[in-house]
Coordinates of C-alpha atoms in Angstrom, one line a residue:
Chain A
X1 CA -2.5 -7.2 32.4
X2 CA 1.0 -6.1 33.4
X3 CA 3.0 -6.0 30.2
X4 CA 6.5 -5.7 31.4
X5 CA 6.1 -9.1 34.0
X6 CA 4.0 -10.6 31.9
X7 CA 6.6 -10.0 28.9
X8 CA 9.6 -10.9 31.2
X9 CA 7.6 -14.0 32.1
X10 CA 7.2 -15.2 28.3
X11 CA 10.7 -14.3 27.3
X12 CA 12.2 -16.2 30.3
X13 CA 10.2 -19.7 29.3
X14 CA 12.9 -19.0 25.9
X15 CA 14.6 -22.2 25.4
X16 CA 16.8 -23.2 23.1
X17 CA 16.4 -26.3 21.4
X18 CA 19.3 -29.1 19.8
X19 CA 19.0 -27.3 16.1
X20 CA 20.0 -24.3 18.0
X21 CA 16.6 -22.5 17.6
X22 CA 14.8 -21.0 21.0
X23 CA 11.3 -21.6 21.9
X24 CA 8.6 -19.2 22.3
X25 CA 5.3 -18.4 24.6
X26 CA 3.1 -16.1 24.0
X27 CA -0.2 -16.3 26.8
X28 CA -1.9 -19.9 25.4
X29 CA 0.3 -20.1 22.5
X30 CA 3.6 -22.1 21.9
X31 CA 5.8 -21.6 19.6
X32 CA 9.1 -23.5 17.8
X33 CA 10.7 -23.5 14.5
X34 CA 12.8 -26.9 13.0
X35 CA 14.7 -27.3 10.0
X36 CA 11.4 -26.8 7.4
X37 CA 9.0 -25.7 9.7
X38 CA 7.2 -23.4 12.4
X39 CA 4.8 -24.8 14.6
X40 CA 2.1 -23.4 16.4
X41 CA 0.6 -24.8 19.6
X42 CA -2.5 -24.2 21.4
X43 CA -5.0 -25.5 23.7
X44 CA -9.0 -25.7 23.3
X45 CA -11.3 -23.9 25.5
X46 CA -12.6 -28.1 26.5
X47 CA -8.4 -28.7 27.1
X48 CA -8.0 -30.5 23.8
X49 CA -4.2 -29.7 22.3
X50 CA -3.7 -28.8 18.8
X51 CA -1.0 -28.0 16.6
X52 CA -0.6 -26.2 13.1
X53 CA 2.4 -26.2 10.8
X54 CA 3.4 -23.7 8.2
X55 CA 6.8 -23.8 5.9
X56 CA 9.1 -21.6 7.4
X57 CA 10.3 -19.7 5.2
X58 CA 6.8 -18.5 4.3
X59 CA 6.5 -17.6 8.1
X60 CA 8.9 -15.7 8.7
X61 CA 8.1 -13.9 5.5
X62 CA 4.9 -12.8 7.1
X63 CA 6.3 -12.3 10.4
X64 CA 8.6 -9.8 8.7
X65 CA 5.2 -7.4 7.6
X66 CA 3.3 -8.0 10.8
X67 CA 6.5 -6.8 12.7
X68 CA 7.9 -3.9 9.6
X69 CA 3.8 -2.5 9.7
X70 CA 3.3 -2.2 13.8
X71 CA 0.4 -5.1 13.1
X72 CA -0.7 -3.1 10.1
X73 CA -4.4 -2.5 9.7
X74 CA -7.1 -4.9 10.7
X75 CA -6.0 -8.4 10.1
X76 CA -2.7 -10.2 8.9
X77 CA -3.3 -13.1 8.3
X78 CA -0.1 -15.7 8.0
X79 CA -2.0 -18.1 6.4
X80 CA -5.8 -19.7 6.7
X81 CA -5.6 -20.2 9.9
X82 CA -3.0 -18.0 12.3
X83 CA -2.9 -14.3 12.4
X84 CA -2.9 -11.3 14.0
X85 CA -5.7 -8.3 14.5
X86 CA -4.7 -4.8 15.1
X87 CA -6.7 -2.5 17.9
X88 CA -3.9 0.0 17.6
X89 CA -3.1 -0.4 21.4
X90 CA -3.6 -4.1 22.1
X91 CA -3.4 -7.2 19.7
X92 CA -5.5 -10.3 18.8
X93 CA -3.2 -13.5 18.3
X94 CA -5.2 -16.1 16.9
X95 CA -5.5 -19.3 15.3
X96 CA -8.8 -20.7 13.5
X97 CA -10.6 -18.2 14.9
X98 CA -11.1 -16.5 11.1
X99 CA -11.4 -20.2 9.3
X100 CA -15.0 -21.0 8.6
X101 CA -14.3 -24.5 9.8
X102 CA -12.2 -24.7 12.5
X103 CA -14.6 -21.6 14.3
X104 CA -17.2 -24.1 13.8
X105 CA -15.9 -27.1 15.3
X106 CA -14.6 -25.1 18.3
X107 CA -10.8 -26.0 17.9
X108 CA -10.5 -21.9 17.3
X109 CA -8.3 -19.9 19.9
X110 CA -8.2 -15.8 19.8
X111 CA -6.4 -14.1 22.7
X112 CA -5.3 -10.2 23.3
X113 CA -2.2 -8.7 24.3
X114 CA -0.9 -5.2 24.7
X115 CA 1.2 -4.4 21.6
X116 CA 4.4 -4.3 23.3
X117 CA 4.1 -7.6 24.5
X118 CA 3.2 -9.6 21.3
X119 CA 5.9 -7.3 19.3
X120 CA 8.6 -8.3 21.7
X121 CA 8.0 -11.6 21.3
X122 CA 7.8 -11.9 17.5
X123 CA 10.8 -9.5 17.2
X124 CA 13.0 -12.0 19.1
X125 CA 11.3 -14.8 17.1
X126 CA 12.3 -13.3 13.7
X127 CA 15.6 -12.3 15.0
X128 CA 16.2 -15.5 16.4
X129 CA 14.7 -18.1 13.7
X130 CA 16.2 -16.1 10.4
X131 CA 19.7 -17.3 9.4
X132 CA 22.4 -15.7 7.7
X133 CA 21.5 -16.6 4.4
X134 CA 17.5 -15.8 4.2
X135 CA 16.4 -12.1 4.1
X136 CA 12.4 -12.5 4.6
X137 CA 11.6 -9.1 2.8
X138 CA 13.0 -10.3 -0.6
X139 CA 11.5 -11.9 -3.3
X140 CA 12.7 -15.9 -3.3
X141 CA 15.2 -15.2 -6.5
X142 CA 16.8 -12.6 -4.8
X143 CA 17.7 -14.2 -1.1
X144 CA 19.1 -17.6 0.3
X145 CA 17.4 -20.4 1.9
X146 CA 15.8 -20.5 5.6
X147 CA 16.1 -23.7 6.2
X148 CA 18.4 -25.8 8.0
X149 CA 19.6 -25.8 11.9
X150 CA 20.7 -22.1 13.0
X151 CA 23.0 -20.4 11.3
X152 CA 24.2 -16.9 12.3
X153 CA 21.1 -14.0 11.9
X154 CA 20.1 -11.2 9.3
X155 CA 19.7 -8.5 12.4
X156 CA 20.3 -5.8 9.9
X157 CA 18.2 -7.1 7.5
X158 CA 14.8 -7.8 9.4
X159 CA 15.2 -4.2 11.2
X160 CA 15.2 -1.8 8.7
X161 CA 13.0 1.2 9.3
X162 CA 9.8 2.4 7.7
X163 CA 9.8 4.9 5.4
X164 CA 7.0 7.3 5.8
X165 CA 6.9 11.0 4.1
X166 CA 5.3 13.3 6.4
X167 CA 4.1 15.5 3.4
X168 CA 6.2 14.7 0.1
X169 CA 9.3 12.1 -0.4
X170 CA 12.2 14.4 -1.7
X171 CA 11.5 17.6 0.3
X172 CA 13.5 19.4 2.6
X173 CA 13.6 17.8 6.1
X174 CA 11.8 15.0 4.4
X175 CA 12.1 11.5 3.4
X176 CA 14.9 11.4 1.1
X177 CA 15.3 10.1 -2.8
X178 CA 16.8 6.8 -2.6
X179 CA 20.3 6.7 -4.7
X180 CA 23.7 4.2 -5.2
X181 CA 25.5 6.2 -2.9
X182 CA 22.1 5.7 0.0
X183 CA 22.5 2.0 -0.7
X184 CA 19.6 1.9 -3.2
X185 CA 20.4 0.6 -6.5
X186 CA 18.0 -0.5 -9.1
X187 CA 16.4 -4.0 -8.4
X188 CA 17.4 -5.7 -11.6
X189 CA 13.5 -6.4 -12.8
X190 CA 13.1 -2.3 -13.5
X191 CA 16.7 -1.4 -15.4
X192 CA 14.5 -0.4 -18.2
X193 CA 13.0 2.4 -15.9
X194 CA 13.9 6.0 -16.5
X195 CA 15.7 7.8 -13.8
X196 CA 15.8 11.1 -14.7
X197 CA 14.3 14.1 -12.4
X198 CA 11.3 16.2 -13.3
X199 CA 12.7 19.4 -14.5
X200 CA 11.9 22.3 -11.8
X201 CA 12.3 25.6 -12.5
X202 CA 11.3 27.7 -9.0
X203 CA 12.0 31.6 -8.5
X204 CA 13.8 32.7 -5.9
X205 CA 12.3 31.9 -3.2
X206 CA 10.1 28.8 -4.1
X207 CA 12.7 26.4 -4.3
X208 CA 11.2 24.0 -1.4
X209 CA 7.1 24.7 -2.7
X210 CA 8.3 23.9 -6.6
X211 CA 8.9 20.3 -5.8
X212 CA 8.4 17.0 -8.0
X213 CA 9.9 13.6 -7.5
X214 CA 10.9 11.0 -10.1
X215 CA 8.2 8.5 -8.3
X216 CA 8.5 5.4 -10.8
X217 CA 12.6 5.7 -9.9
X218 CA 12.1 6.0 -6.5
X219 CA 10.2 2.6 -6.8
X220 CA 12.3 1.0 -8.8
X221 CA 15.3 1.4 -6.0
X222 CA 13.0 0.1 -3.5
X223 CA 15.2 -2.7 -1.6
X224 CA 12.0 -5.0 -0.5
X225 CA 9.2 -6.2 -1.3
X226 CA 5.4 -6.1 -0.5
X227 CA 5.9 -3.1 2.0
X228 CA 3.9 -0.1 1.9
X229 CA 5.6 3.1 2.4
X230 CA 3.9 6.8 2.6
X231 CA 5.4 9.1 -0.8
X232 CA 2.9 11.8 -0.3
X233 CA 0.1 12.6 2.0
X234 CA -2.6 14.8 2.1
X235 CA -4.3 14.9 5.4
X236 CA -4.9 11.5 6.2
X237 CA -5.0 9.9 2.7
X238 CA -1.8 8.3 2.2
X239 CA -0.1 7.0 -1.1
X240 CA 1.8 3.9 -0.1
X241 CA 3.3 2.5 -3.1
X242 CA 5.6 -1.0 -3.2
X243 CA 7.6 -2.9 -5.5
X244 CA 5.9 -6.3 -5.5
X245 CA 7.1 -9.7 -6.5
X246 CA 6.0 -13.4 -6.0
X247 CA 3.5 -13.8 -3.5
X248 CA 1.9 -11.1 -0.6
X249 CA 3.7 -12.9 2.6
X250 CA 0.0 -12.6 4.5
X251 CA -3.7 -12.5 3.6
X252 CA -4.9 -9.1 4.6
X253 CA -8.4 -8.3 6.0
X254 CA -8.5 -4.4 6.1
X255 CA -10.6 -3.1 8.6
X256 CA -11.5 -0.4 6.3
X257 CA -11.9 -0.1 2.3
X258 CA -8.8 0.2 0.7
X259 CA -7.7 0.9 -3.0
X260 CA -5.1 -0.9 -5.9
X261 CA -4.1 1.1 -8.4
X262 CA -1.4 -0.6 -10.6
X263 CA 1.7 0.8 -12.2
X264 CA 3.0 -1.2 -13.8
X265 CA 3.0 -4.9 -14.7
X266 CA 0.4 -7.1 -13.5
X267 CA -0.8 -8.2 -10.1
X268 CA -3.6 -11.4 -9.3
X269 CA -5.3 -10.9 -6.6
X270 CA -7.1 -13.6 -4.7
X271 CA -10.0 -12.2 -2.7
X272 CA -12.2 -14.2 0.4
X273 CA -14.5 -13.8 3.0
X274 CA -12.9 -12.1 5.4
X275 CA -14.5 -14.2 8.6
X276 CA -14.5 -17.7 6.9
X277 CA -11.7 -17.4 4.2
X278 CA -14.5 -18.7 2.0
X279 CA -13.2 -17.5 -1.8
X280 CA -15.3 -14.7 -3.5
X281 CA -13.2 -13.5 -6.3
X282 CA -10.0 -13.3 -8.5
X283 CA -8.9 -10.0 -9.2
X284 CA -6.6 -9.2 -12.5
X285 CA -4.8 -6.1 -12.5
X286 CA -2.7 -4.6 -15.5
X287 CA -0.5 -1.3 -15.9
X288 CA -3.6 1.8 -15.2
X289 CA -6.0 -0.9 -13.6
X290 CA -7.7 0.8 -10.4
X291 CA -10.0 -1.9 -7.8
X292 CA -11.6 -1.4 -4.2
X293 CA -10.8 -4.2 -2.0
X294 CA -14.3 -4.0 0.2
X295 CA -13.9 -4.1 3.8
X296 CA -15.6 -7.5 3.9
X297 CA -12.6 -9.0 1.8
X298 CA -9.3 -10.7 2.4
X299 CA -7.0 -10.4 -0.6
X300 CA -3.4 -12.0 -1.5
X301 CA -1.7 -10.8 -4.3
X302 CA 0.4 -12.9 -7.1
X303 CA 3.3 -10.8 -8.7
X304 CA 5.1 -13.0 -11.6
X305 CA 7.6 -10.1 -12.4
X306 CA 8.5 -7.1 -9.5
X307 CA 6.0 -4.5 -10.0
X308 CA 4.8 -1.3 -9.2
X309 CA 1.6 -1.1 -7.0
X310 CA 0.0 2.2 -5.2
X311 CA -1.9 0.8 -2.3
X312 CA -3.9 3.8 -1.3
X313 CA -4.9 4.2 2.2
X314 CA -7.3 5.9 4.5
X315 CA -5.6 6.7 7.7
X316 CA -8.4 8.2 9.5
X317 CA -8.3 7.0 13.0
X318 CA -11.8 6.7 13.7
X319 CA -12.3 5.0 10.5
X320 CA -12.3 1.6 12.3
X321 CA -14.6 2.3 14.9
X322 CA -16.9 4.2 12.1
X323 CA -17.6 1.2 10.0
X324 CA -18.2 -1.4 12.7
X325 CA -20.8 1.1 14.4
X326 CA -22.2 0.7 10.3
X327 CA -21.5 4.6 9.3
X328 CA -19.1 4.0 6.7
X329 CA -20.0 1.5 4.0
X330 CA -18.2 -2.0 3.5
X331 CA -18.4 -1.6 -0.2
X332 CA -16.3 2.3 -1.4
X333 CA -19.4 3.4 -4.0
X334 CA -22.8 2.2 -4.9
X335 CA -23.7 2.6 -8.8
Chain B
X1 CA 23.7 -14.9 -17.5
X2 CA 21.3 -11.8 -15.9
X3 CA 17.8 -12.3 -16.9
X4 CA 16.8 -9.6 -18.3
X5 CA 13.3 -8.1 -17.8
X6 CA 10.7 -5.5 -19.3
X7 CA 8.9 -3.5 -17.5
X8 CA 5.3 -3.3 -18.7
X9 CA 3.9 0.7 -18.7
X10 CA 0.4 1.7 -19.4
X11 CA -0.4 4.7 -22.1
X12 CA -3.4 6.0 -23.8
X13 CA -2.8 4.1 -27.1
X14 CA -1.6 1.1 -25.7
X15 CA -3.3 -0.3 -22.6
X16 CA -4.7 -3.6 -21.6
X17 CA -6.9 -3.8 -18.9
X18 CA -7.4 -6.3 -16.4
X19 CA -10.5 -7.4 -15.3
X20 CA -12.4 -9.2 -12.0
X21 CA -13.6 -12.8 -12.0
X22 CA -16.3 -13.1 -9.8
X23 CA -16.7 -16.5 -8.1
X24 CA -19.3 -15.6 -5.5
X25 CA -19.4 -11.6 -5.3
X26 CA -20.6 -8.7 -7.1
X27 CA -18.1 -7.2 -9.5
X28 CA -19.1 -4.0 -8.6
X29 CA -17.9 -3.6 -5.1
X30 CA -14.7 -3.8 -6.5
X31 CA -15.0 -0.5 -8.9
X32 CA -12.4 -1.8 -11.4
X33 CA -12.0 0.8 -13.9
X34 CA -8.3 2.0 -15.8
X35 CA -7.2 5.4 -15.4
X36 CA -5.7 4.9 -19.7
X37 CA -9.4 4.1 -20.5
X38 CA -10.8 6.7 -18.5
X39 CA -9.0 9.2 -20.4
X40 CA -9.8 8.3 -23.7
X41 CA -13.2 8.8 -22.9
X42 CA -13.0 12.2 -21.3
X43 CA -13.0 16.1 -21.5
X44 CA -9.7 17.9 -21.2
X45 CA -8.8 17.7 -17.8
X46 CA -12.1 16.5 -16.2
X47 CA -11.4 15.5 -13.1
X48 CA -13.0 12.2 -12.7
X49 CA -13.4 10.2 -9.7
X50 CA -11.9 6.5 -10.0
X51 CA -10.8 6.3 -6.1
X52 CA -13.0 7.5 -3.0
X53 CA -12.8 6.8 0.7
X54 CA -15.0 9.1 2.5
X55 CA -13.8 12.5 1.9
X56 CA -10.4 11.6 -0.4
X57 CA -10.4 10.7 -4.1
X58 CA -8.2 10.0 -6.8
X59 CA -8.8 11.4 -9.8
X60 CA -8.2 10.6 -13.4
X61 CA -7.4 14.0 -15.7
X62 CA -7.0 13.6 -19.3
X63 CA -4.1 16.0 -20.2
X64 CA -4.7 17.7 -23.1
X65 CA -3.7 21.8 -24.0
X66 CA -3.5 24.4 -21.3
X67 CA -6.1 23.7 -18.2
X68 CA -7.9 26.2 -16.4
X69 CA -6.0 27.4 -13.2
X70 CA -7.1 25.9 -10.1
X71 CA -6.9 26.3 -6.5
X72 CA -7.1 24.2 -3.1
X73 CA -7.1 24.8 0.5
X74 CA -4.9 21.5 0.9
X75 CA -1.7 20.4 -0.5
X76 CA -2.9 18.0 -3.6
X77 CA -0.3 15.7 -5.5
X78 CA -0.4 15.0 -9.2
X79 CA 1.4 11.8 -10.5
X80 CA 1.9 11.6 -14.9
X81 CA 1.3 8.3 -16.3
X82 CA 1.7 9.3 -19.8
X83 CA 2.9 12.5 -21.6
X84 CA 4.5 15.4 -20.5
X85 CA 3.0 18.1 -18.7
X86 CA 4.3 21.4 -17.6
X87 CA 2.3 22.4 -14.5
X88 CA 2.7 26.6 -13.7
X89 CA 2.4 27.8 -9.8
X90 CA 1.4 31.2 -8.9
X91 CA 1.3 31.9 -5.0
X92 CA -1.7 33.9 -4.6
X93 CA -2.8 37.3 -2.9
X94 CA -5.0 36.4 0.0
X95 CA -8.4 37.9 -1.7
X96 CA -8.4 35.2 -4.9
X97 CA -7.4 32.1 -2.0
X98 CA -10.2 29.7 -0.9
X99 CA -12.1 32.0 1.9
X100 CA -13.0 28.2 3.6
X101 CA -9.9 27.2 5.1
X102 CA -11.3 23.7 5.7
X103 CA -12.6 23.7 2.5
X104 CA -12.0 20.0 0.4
X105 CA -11.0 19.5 -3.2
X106 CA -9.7 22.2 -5.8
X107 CA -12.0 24.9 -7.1
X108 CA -11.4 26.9 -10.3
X109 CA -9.8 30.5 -10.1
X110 CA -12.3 33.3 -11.2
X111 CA -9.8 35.4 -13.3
X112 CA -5.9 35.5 -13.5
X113 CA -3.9 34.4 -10.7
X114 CA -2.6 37.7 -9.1
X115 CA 0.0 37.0 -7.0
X116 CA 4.0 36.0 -6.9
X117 CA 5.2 33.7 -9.8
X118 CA 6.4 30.8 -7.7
X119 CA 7.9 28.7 -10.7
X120 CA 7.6 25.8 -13.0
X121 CA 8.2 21.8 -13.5
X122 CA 8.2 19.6 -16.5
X123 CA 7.1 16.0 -15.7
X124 CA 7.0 13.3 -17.6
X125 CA 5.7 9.5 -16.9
X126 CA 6.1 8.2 -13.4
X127 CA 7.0 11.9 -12.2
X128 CA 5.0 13.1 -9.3
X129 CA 4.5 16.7 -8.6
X130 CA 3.5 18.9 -5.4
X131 CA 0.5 21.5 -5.8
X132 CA 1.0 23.2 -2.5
X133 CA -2.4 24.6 -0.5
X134 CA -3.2 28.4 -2.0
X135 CA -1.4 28.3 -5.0
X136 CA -2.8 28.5 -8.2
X137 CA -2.1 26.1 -10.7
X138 CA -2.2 25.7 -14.2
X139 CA -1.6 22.2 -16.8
X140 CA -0.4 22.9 -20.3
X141 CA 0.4 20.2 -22.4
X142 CA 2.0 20.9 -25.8
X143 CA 1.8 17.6 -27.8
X144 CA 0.3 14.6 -27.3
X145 CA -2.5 14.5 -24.8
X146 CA -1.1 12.7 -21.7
X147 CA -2.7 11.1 -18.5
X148 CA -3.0 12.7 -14.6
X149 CA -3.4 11.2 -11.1
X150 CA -4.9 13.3 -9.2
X151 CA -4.0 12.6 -4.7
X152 CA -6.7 15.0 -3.7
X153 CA -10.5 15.8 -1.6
X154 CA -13.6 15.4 -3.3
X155 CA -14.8 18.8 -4.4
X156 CA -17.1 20.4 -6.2
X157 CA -15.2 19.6 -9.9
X158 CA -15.1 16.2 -9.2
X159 CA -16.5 13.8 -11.5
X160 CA -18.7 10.5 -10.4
X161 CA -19.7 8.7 -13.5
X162 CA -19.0 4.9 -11.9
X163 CA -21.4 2.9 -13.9
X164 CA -19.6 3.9 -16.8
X165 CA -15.9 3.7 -16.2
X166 CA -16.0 0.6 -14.3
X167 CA -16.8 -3.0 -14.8
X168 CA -20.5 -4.0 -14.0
X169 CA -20.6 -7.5 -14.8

């Protein structure tokens, strides 16, 4: 496929409609927003039309992480039935295809586009569909409605940048501490958290090698929710902790094991099949708690107050390819 | 009015843990343990594995008096969840570093560190400190025994003792 035409060709079938919203097309897949809702359109393999509807508020939500992440790992799921699946240079858009029911029936519809492609497209979608007052990384006490006909944009809000430590948050040529004067104060669920430094004493010298961060400050500052950024990294195992509050915008399927371990506060995880959405488990995690989400598993967490989680990844690259060729277990350990 | 909130911390003489409820699934390939109940039940600074993909752990250490000095080919990253712990860096002549460059996990020092005092840190809960490659290390922890998490490679101190640290039914 030719991105660039084929891109120019989706963008230019962009209409705008009487609430003031524009249209989308992405290959077999329609797309258009109205004052609750964003709907998803799509034709059978035997030419049948069908539609699905999701509030939109909670769409753009998980538009937000599937656009913030680059796709992320493995599957993001918006809700039980649409979603994407990373391949790190092309992307799966699909709808039923991962719903035990609708694969069944046949109404399912998977398709692949280079990664540029699908991310212009939702990048214009978000920017286009989120109004002035609704900022889809916050938590719903902290930001406006969506809804309603269009009504200005959030560009700043929906492009801020990743943050990603190479080797240590706080270090020289690094990713910085977050502070007032950066634009990071403290979210007003963690005013009770301590923000004093770790003492360092280095010789002469050392001053860059004798390093420690305040991490549970650094967290408390963060300005969004349910977004994991690197802290610290040590080849490719990466710490990603986030500040986390209501619900996880998207039901992720990893395509590799990955690892909870919560700070603070308490997290509920819901855990299903990954294929079917079937449910398989409810996960309760308190301040010190530590659980595997198995490869097999999609998982959606609950956050009643904003709390601290460290979502611990593998990076590996060939991890992926590892486990579907059956050399690296679905499950982490065997005991 | 602002609500006001607390924010809920773990520590070695006050944690609650969570727990998984199974509705079609083995418990155990979720290997849900807690790092506060972990170190209750272990060694000074055992170094025991509560995270693993492939060839990178986490580690729970219970902080308790001076450790042994260790070393590591690789950076490795220690976060405090409770206490306060001083951790000591010495950067170390070339015939006491790990001779396997690619080598994974930290391994203890035979001896005294012998090399340039690189410096200090005090950390307390929620501080996370650096432990650059081919420095030696030390804990020391003068009152109350506090609680590690160790960012790090399985090696040969690492601990696997899953069946009893985690929940198996």
């Amino acid at each position: 496929m030719n991105a660039p035409a084929e891109l120019a060709r989706t963008m230019a079938n962009a209409s705008t409609d009487n609430l003031g919203y524009q249209q989308f097309q992405l290959g077999s897949f329609g797309f258009r927003r109205d004052e609750y809702f964003a709907h998803i359109t799509w034709t059978t393999r035997d030419g049948r039309p069908m539609s699905h509807t999701l509030d939109v508020g909670n769409y753009l939500r998980a538009l937000m992480r599937d656009v913030a992440w680059g796709f992320f790992y493995g599957w993001v799921n918006f809700d039980n039935v649409i979603g994407t699946v990373n391949h790190y240079k092309s992307v799966d858009m699909y709808a039923g295809s991962f719903n035990g029911t609708m694969k069944e029936a046949g109404v399912d519809m998977l398709e692949n586009f280079p990664t540029d492609q699908i991310r212009e497209v939702f990048e214009a979608m978000l920017d286009d569909w989120t109004n002035s007052t609704f900022d889809p990384f916050s938590a719903p006490q902290e930001t406006g409605s969506p809804y309603g006909r269009k009504n200005g944009n959030s560009t700043e809000k929906i492009t801020r940048a990743r943050e990603l430590a190479k080797r240590c948050v706080g270090l020289k040529g690094d990713l910085d501490l977050r502070s007032d004067q950066r634009g990071a104060p403290v979210n007003r669920a963690f005013l009770d958290v301590q923000q004093d430094q770790p003492e360092l004493h280095p010789e002469p010298g050392f001053e860059n090698e004798v390093h420690a961060f305040n991490l549970f400050g650094f967290l408390s500052r963060s300005q969004v929710t349910w977004n994991p950024s690197f802290t610290s990294v040590v080849k490719h195992s990466y710490m990603c902790p986030t500040t986390e509050e209501h619900i996880l915008p998207i039901i992720h399927g990893n395509d590799r094991v990955e690892w909870f371990f919560q700070m603070t506060d308490e997290i509920h995880w819901d855990c299903g099949d990954k294929n079917t959405g079937k449910p398989m488990a409810r996960v309760i995690m308190k301040a010190g708690d530590m659980a595997a989400m198995p490869a097999y598993c999609r998982h959606q967490g609950f956050s009643p107050k904003r709390s601290m989680l460290l979502v611990w990844e593998n990076g590996s690259p060939s991890l992926v390819y590892e486990i579907q060729k059956g050399e690296s277990p679905e499950i982490p350990v065997s005991f | 009015m602002t609500a006001t909130y607390q924010t809920r911390f773990g520590s070695l003489k006050d944690f609650e843990k969570g727990r998984v409820e199974p509705i079609d699934d083995d418990v155990k390939h979720y290997a849900m343990s807690n790092c506060f109940d972990i170190a209750s039940k272990s060694q000074p600074y055992e170094k025991v594995v509560f995270g693993q993909n492939q060839i990178y752990v986490l580690e729970t250490l219970r902080a308790e008096g001076a450790s042994p000095w260790f070393t590591c080919a690789h950076d490795e990253f220690a976060l405090v969840m409770d206490g306060t712990v001083e951790i000591h860096l010495v950067q170390l002549d070339a015939e006491q570093a790990v001779a396997d460059t690619e080598k994974n996990g930290a391994v203890l020092l035979e001896g005294e560190p012998q090399g340039k005092k690189m410096g200090w840190m005090k950390l307390t809960r929620g501080h996370q400190g650096m432990l650059p490659k081919n420095t030696a290390y030390q804990f020391r922890v003068a009152g109350d025994p506090g609680v590690l998490i160790m960012q790090t490679c399985k090696g040969d101190l690492s601990v696997e003792k899953w069946a009893e640290i985690c929940q198996t039914q």
